[in-house]
mmCIF file of C-alpha atoms and ligand atoms in Angstrom:
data_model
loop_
_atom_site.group_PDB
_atom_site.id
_atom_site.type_symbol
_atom_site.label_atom_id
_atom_site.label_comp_id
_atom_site.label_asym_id
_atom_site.label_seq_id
_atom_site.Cartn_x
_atom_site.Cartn_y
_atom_site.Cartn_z
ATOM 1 C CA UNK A 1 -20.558 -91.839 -31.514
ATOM 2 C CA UNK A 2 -22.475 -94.195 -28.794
ATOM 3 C CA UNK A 3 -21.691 -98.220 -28.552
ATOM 4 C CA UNK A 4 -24.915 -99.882 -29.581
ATOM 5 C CA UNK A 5 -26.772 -101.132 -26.714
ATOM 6 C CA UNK A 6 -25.378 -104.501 -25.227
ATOM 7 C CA UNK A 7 -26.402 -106.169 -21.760
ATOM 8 C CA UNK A 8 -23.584 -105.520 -18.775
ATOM 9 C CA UNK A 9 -22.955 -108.709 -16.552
ATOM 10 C CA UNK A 10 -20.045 -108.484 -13.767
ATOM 11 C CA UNK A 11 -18.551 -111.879 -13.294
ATOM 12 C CA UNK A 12 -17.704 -112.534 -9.737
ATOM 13 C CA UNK A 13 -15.254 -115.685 -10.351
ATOM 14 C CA UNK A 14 -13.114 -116.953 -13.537
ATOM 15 C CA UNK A 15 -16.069 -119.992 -13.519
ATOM 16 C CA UNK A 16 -18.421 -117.521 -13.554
ATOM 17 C CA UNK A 17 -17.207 -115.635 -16.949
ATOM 18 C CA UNK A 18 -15.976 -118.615 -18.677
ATOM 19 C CA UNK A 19 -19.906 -119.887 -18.020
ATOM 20 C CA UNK A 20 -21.267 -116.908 -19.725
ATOM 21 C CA UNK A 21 -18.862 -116.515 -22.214
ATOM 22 C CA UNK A 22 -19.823 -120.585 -23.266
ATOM 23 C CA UNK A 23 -23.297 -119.617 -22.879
ATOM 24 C CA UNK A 24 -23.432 -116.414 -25.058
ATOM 25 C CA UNK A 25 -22.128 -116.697 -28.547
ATOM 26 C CA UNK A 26 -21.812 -112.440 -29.565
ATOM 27 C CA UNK A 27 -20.650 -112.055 -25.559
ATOM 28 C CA UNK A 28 -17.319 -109.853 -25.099
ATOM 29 C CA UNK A 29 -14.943 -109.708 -22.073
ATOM 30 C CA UNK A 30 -13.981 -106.154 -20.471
ATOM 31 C CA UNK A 31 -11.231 -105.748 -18.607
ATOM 32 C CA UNK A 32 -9.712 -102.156 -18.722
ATOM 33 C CA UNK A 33 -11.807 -100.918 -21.854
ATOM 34 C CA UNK A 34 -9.403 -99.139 -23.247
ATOM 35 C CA UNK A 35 -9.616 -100.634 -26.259
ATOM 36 C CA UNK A 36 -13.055 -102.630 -26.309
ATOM 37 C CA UNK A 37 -14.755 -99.300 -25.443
ATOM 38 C CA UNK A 38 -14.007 -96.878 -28.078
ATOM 39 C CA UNK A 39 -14.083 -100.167 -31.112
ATOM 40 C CA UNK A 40 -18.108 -99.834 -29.203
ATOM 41 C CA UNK A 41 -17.789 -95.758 -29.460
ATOM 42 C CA UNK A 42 -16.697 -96.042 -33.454
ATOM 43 C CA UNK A 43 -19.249 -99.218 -34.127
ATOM 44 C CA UNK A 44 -16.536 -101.227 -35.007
ATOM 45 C CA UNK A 45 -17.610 -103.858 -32.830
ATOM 46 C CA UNK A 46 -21.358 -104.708 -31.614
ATOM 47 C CA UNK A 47 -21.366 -107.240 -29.013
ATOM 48 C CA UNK A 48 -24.817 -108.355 -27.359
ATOM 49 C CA UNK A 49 -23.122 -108.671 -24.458
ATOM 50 C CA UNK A 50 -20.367 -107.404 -22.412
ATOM 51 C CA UNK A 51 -18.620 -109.414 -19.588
ATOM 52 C CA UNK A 52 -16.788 -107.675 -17.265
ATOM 53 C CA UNK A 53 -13.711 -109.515 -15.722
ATOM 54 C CA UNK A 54 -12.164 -106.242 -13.561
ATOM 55 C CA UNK A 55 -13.578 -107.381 -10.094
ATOM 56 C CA UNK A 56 -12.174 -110.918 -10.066
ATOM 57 C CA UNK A 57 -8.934 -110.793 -7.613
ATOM 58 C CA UNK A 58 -8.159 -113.638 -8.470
ATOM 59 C CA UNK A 59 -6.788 -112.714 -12.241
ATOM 60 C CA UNK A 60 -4.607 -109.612 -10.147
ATOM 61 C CA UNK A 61 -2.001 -112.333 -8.888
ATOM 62 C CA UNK A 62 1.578 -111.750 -9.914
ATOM 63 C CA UNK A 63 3.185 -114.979 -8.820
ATOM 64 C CA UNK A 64 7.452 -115.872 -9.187
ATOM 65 C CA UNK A 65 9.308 -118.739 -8.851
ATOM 66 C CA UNK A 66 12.662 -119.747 -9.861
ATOM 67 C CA UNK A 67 12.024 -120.434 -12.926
ATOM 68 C CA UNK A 68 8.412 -119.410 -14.256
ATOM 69 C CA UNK A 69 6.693 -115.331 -13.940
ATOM 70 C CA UNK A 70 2.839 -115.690 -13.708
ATOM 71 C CA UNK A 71 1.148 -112.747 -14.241
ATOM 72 C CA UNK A 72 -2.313 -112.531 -14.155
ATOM 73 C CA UNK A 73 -4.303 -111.292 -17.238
ATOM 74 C CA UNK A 74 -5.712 -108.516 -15.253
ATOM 75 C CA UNK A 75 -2.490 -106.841 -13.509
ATOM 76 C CA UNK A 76 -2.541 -103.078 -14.944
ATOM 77 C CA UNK A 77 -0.147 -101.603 -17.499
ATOM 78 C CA UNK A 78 1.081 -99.128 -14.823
ATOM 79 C CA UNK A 79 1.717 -102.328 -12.337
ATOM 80 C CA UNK A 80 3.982 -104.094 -15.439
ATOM 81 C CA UNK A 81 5.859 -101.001 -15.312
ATOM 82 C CA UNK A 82 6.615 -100.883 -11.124
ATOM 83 C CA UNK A 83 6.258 -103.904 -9.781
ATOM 84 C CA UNK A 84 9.254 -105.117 -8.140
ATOM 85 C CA UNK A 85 8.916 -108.389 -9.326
ATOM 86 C CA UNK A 86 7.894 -108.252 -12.833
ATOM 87 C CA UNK A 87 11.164 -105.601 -12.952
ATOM 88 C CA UNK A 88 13.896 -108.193 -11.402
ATOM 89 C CA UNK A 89 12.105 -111.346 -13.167
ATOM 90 C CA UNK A 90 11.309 -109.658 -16.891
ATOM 91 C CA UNK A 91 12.919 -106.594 -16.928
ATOM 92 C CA UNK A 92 12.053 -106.555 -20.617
ATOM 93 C CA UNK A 93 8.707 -106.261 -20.254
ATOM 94 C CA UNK A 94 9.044 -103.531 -17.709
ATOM 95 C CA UNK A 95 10.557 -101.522 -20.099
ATOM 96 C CA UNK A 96 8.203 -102.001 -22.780
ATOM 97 C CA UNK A 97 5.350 -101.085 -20.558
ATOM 98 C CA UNK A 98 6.826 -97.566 -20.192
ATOM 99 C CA UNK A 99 6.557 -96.984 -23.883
ATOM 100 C CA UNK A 100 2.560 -98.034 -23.748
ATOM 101 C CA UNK A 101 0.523 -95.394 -24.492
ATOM 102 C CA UNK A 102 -0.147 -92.638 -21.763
ATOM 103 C CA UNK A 103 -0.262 -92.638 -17.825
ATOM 104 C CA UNK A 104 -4.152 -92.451 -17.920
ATOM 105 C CA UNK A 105 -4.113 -95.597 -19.989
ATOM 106 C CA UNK A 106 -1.882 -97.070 -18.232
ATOM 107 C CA UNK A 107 -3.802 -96.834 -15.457
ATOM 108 C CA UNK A 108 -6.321 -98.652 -16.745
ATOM 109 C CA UNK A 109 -5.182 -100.923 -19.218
ATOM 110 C CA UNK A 110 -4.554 -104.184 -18.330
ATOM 111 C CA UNK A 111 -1.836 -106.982 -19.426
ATOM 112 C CA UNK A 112 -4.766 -109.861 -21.113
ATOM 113 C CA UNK A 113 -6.093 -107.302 -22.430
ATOM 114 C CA UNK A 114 -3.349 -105.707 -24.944
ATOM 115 C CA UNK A 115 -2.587 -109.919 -25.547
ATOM 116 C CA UNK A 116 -6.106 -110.812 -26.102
ATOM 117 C CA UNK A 117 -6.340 -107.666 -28.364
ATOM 118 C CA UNK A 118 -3.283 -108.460 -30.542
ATOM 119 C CA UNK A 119 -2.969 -105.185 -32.070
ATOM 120 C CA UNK A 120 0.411 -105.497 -34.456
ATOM 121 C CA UNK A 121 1.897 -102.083 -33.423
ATOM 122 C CA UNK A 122 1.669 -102.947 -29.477
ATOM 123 C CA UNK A 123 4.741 -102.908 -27.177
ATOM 124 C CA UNK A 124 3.447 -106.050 -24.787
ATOM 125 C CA UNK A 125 2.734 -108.840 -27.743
ATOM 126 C CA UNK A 126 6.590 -108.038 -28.715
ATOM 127 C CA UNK A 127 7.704 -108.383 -26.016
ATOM 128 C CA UNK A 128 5.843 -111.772 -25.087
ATOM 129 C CA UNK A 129 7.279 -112.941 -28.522
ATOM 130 C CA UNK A 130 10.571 -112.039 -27.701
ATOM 131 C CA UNK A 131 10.635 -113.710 -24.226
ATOM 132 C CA UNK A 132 8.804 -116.936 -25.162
ATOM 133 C CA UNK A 133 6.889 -116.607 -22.971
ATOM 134 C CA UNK A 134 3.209 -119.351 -22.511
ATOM 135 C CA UNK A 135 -0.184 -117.524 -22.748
ATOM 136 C CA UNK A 136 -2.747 -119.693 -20.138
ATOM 137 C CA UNK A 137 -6.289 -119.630 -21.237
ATOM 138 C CA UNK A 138 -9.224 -121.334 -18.910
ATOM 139 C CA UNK A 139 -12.236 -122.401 -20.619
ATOM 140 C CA UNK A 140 -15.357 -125.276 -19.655
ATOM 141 C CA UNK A 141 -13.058 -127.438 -21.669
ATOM 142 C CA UNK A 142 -10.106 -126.613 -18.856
ATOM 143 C CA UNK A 143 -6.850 -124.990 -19.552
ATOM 144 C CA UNK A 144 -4.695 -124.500 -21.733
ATOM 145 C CA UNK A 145 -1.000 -123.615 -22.748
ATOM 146 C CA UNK A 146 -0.649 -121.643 -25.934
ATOM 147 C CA UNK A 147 3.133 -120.299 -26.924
ATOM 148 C CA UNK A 148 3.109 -116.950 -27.567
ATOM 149 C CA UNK A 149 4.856 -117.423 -31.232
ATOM 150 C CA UNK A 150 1.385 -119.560 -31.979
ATOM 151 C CA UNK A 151 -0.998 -117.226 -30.194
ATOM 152 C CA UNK A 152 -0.515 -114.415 -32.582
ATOM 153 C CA UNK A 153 -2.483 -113.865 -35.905
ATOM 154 C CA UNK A 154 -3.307 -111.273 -38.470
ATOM 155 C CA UNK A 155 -5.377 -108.663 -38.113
ATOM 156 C CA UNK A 156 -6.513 -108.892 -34.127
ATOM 157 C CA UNK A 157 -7.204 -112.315 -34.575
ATOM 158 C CA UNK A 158 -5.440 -114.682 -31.952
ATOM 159 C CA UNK A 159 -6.034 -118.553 -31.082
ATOM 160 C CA UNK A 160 -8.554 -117.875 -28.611
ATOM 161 C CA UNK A 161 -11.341 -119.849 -29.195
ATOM 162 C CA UNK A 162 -14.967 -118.957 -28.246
ATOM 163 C CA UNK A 163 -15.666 -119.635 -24.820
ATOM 164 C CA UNK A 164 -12.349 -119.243 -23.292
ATOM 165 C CA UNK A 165 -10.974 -116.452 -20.924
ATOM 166 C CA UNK A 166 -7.067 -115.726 -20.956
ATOM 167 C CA UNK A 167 -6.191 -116.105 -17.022
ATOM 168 C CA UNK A 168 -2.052 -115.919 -16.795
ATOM 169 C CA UNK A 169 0.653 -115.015 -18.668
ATOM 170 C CA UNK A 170 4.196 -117.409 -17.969
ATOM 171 C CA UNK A 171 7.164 -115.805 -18.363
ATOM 172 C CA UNK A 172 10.492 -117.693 -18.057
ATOM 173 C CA UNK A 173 12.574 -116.079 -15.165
ATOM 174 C CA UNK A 174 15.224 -113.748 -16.502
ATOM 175 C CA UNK A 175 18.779 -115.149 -15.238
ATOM 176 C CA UNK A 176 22.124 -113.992 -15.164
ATOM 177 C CA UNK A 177 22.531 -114.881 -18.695
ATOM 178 C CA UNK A 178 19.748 -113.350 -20.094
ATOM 179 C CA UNK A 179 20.137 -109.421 -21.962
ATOM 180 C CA UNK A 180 17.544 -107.737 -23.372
ATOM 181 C CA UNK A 181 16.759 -104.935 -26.165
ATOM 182 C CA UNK A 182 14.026 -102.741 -26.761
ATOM 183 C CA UNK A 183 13.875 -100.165 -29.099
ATOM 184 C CA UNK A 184 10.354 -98.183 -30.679
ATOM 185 C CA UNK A 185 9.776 -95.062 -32.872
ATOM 186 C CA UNK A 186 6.762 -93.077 -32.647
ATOM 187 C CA UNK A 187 5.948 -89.216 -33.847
ATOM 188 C CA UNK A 188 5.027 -88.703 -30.495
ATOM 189 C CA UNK A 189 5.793 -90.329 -27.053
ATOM 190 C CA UNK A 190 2.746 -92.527 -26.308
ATOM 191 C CA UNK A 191 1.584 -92.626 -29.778
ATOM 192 C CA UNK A 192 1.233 -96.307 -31.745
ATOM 193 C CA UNK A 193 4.724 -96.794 -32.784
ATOM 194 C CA UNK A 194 6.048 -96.850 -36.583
ATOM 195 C CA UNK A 195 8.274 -99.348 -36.016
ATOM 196 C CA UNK A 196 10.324 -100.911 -32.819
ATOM 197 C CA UNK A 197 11.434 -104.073 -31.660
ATOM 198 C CA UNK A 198 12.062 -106.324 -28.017
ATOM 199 C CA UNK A 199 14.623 -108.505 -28.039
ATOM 200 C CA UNK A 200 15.793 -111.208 -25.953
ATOM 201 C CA UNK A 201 19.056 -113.263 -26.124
ATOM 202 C CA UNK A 202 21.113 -115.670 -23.998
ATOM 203 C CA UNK A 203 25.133 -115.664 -23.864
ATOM 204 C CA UNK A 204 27.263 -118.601 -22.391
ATOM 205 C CA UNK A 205 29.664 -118.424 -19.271
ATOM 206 C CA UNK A 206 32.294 -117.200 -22.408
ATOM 207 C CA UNK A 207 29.792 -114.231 -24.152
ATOM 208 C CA UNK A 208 28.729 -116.544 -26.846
ATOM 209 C CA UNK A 209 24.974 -116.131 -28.046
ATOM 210 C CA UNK A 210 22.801 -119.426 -27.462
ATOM 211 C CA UNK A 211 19.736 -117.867 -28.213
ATOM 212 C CA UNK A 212 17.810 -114.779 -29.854
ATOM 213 C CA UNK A 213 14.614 -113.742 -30.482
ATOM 214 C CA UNK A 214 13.011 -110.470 -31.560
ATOM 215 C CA UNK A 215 9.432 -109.813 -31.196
ATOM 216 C CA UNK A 216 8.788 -106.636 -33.882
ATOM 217 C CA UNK A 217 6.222 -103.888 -33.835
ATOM 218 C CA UNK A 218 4.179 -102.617 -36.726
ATOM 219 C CA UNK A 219 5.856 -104.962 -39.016
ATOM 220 C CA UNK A 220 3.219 -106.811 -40.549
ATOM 221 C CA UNK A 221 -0.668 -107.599 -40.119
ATOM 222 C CA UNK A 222 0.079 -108.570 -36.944
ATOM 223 C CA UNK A 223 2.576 -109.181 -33.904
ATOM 224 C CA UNK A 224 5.568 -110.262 -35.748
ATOM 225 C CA UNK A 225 8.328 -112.911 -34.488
ATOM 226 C CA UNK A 226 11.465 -111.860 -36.023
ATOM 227 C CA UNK A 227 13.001 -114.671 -38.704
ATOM 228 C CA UNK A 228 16.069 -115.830 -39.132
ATOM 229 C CA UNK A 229 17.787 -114.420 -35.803
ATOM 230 C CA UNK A 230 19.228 -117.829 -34.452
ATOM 231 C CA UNK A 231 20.912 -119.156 -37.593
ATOM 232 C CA UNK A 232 22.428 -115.489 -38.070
ATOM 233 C CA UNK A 233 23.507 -114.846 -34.388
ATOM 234 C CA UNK A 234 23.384 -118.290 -32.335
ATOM 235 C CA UNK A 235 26.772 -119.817 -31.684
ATOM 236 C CA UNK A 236 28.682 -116.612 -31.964
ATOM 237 C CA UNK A 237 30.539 -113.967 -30.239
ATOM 238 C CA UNK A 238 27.962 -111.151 -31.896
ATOM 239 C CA UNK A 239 29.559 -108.111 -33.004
ATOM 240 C CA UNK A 240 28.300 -104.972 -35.204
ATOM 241 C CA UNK A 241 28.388 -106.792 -38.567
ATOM 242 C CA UNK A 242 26.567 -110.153 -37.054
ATOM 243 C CA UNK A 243 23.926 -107.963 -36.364
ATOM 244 C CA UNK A 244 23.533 -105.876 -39.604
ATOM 245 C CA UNK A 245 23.183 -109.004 -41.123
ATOM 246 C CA UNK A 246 20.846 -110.475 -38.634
ATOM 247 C CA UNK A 247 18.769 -107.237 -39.370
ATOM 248 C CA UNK A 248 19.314 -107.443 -43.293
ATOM 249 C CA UNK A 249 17.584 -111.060 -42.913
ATOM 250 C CA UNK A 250 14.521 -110.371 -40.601
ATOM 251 C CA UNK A 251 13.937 -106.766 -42.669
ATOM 252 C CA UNK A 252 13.365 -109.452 -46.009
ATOM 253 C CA UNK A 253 11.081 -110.950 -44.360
ATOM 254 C CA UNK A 254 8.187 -108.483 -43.543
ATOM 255 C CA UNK A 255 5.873 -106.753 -45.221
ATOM 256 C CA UNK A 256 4.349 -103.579 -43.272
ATOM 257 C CA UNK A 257 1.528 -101.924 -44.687
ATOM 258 C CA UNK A 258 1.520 -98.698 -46.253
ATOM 259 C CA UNK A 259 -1.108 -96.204 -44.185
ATOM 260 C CA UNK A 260 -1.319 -92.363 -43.412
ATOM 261 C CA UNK A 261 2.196 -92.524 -40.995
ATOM 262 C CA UNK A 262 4.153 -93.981 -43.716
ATOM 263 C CA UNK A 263 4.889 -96.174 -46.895
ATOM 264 C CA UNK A 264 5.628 -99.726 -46.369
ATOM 265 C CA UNK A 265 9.273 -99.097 -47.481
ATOM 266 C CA UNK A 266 9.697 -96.463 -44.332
ATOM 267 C CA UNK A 267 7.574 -98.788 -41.704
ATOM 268 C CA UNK A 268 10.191 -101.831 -43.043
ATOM 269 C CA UNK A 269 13.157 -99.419 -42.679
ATOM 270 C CA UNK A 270 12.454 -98.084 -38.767
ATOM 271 C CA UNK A 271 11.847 -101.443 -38.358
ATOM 272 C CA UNK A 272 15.000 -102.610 -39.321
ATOM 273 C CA UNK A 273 16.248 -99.707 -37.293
ATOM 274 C CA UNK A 274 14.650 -100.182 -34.267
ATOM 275 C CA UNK A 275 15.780 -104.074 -34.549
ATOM 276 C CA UNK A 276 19.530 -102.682 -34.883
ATOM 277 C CA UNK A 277 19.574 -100.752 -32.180
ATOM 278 C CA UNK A 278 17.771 -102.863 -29.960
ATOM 279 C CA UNK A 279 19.802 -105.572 -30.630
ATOM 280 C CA UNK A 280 23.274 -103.048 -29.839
ATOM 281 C CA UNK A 281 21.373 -102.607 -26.416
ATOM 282 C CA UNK A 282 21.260 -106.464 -25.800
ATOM 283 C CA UNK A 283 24.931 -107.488 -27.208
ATOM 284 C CA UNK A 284 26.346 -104.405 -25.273
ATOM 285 C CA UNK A 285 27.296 -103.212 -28.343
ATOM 286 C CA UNK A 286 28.664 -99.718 -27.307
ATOM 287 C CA UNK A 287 25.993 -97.450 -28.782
ATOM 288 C CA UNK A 288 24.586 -95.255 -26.670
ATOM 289 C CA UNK A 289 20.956 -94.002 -27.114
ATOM 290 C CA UNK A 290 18.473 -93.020 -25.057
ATOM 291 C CA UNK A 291 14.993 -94.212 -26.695
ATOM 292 C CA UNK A 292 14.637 -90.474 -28.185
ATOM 293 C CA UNK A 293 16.945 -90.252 -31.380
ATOM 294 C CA UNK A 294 15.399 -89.423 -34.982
ATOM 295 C CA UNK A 295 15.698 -92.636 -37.541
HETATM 296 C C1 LIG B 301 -5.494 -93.298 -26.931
HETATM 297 C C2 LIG B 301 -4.988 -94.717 -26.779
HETATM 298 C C3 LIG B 301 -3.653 -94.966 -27.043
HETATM 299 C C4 LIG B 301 -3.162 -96.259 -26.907
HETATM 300 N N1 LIG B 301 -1.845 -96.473 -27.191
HETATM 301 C C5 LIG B 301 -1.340 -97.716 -27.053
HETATM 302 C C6 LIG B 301 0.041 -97.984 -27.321
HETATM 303 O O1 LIG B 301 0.833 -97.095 -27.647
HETATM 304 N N2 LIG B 301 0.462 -99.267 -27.198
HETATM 305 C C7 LIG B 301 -0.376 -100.283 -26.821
HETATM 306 O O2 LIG B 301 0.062 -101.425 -26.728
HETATM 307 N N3 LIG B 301 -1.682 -100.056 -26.548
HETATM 308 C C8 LIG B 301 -2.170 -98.812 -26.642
HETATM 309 N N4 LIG B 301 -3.493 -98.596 -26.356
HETATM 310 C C9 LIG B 301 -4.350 -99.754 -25.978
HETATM 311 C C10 LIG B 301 -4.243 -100.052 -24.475
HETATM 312 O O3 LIG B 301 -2.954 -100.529 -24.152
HETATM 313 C C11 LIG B 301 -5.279 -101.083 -24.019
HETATM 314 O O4 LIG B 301 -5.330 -100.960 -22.628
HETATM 315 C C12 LIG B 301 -5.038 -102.537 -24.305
HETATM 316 O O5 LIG B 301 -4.822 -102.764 -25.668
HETATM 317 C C13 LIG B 301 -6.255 -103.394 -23.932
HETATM 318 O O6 LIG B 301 -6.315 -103.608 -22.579
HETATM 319 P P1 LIG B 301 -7.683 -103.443 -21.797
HETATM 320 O O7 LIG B 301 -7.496 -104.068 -20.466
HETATM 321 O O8 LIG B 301 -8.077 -102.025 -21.818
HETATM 322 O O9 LIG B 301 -8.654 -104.379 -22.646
HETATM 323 P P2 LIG B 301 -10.151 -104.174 -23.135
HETATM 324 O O10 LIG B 301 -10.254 -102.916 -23.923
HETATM 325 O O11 LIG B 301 -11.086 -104.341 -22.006
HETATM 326 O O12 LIG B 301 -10.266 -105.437 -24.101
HETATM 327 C C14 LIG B 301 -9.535 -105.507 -25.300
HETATM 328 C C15 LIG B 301 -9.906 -106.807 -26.027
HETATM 329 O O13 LIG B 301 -9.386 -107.936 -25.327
HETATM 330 C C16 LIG B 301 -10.455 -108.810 -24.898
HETATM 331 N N5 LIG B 301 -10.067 -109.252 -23.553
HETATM 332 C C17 LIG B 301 -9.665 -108.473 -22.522
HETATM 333 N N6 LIG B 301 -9.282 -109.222 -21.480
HETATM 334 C C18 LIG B 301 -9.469 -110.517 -21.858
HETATM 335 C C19 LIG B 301 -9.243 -111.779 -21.211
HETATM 336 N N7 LIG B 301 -8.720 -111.860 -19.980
HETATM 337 N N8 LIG B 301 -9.549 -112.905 -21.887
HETATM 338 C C20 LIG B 301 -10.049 -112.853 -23.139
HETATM 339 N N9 LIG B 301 -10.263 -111.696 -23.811
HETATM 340 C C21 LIG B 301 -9.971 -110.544 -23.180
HETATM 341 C C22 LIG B 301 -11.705 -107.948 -24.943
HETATM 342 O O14 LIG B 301 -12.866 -108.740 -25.125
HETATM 343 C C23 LIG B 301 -11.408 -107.050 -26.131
HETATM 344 O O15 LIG B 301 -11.671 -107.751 -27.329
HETATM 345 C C24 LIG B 301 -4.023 -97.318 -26.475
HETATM 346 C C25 LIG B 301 -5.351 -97.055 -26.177
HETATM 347 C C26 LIG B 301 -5.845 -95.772 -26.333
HETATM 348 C C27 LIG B 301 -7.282 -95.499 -25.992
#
């Protein structure tokens, strides 16, 4: 099918796009398309006007300090995946770029967009949700700070408000206390995954867990935070059975749909799976496994 017909405007500045976003109530932003365009193709979206975002530099910037990662909304899937930076400073969400649909995509997709989109069975809002990490937004009204685990709703919806442009992504600085998890099951590698999980915990000088938090995939109407995870696994030396009951708690608590890949029951089950064994990655918990092993 062909997108119904919409006008094209390139924004040369942030200022510039957050002015004609304000000014034009049915306006969309495009950044890599690789969503926006085929929801056009299919007609499941008819914006009057489309705003594209991919020439301003300025959003590109992947910035560290010591304590905050700023990546910009438009840094591409594929740079996620190899920058230096991003690998040392969130090595979780390096690895969850690599499960993000195919090279070709990659290539073109960018980092606002997958957050902006909030698809529910996407590897980057997980892993935001799991790293606590601060979505920026810029709008005529000026910026602002949104945490991830409040950015999220059902359904593609998210807390952006009309008018406002996502410009940065803040990402506290991995440390050496910080492990991470990530586990996902799809049919095929670079398909939408059934079920997976990112995780992200802190130990103290003596091993003992002072945080967790699991961002899960496909496990609801939307990107999911995990529940439960800190009163199960915070102020403990976590072992095997600390986590099957971590798992037992956050499994309760979601409700998957039931579509053509699977029943509900199965989606909550490689869930759980994918939560486990994520979480055996992150506690060091001796199981081996490569990313590739049937549920
Ligand atoms: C065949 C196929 C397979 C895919 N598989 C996966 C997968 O396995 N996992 C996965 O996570 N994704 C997958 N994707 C989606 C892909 O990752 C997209 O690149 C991503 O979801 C959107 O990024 P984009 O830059 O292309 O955004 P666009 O398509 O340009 O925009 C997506 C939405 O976000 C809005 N938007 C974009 N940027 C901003 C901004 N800065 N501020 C405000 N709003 C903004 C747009 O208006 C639009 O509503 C797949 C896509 C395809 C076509």
């Amino acid at each position: 099918m062909k997108p119904p017909q919409f006008d094209y405007v390139v924004a040369a500045s942030v200022e510039h796009a957050i002015e004609l976003l304000e000014a034009n109530e049915d306006a969309k932003v495009l950044a890599g398309g690789q969503s926006l365009i085929p929801l056009l193709s299919m007609r499941f979206a008819s914006p009057t006007m489309l705003i594209d975002i991919s020439h301003i530099a300025q959003l590109r910037a992947v910035r560290c300090s010591d304590e905050v990662l700023a990546i910009g909304a438009l840094a591409r899937h594929v740079e996620v995946e190899h920058d230096p930076v991003i690998h040392t400073a969130a090595p979780l969400l390096a690895a969850a770029a690599t499960w993000v649909a195919h090279p070709q995509i990659r290539n073109r997709g960018t980092i606002g967009g997958a957050i902006a989109h909030s698809d529910a069975a996407a590897e980057f809002p997980a892993a935001l949700l799991a790293l606590d990490a601060t979505i920026v937004t810029r709008s005529q009204a000026g910026e602002r700070r949104i945490a991830a685990a409040d950015f999220f709703g059902s359904h593609f919806q998210t807390a952006l408000d009309h008018g406002e442009l996502l410009v940065t992504l803040a990402i506290p600085v991995s440390d050496a206390h910080m492990r991470w998890g990530f586990y996902e099951f799809a049919r095929r590698k670079g398909d939408y995954a059934i079920g997976g999980a990112a995780v992200s915990v802190r130990l103290d000088d003596d091993g003992r867990c002072t945080s967790a938090r699991a961002g899960l995939i496909s496990a609801g109407p939307g990107p999911t935070l995990a529940e439960g995870l800190d009163q199960e696994l915070v102020g403990r030396w976590v072992d095997a059975a600390a986590v099957a009951s971590a798992v037992a708690r956050a499994a309760s608590s979601i409700a998957p749909a039931d579509d053509v890949h699977g029943t509900s029951r199965y989606r909550r089950a490689v869930v759980a799976e994918s939560l486990r064994r994520a979480l055996h990655q992150a506690f060091d918990l001796s199981t081996v496994h490569t990313g590739r092993e049937a549920v």
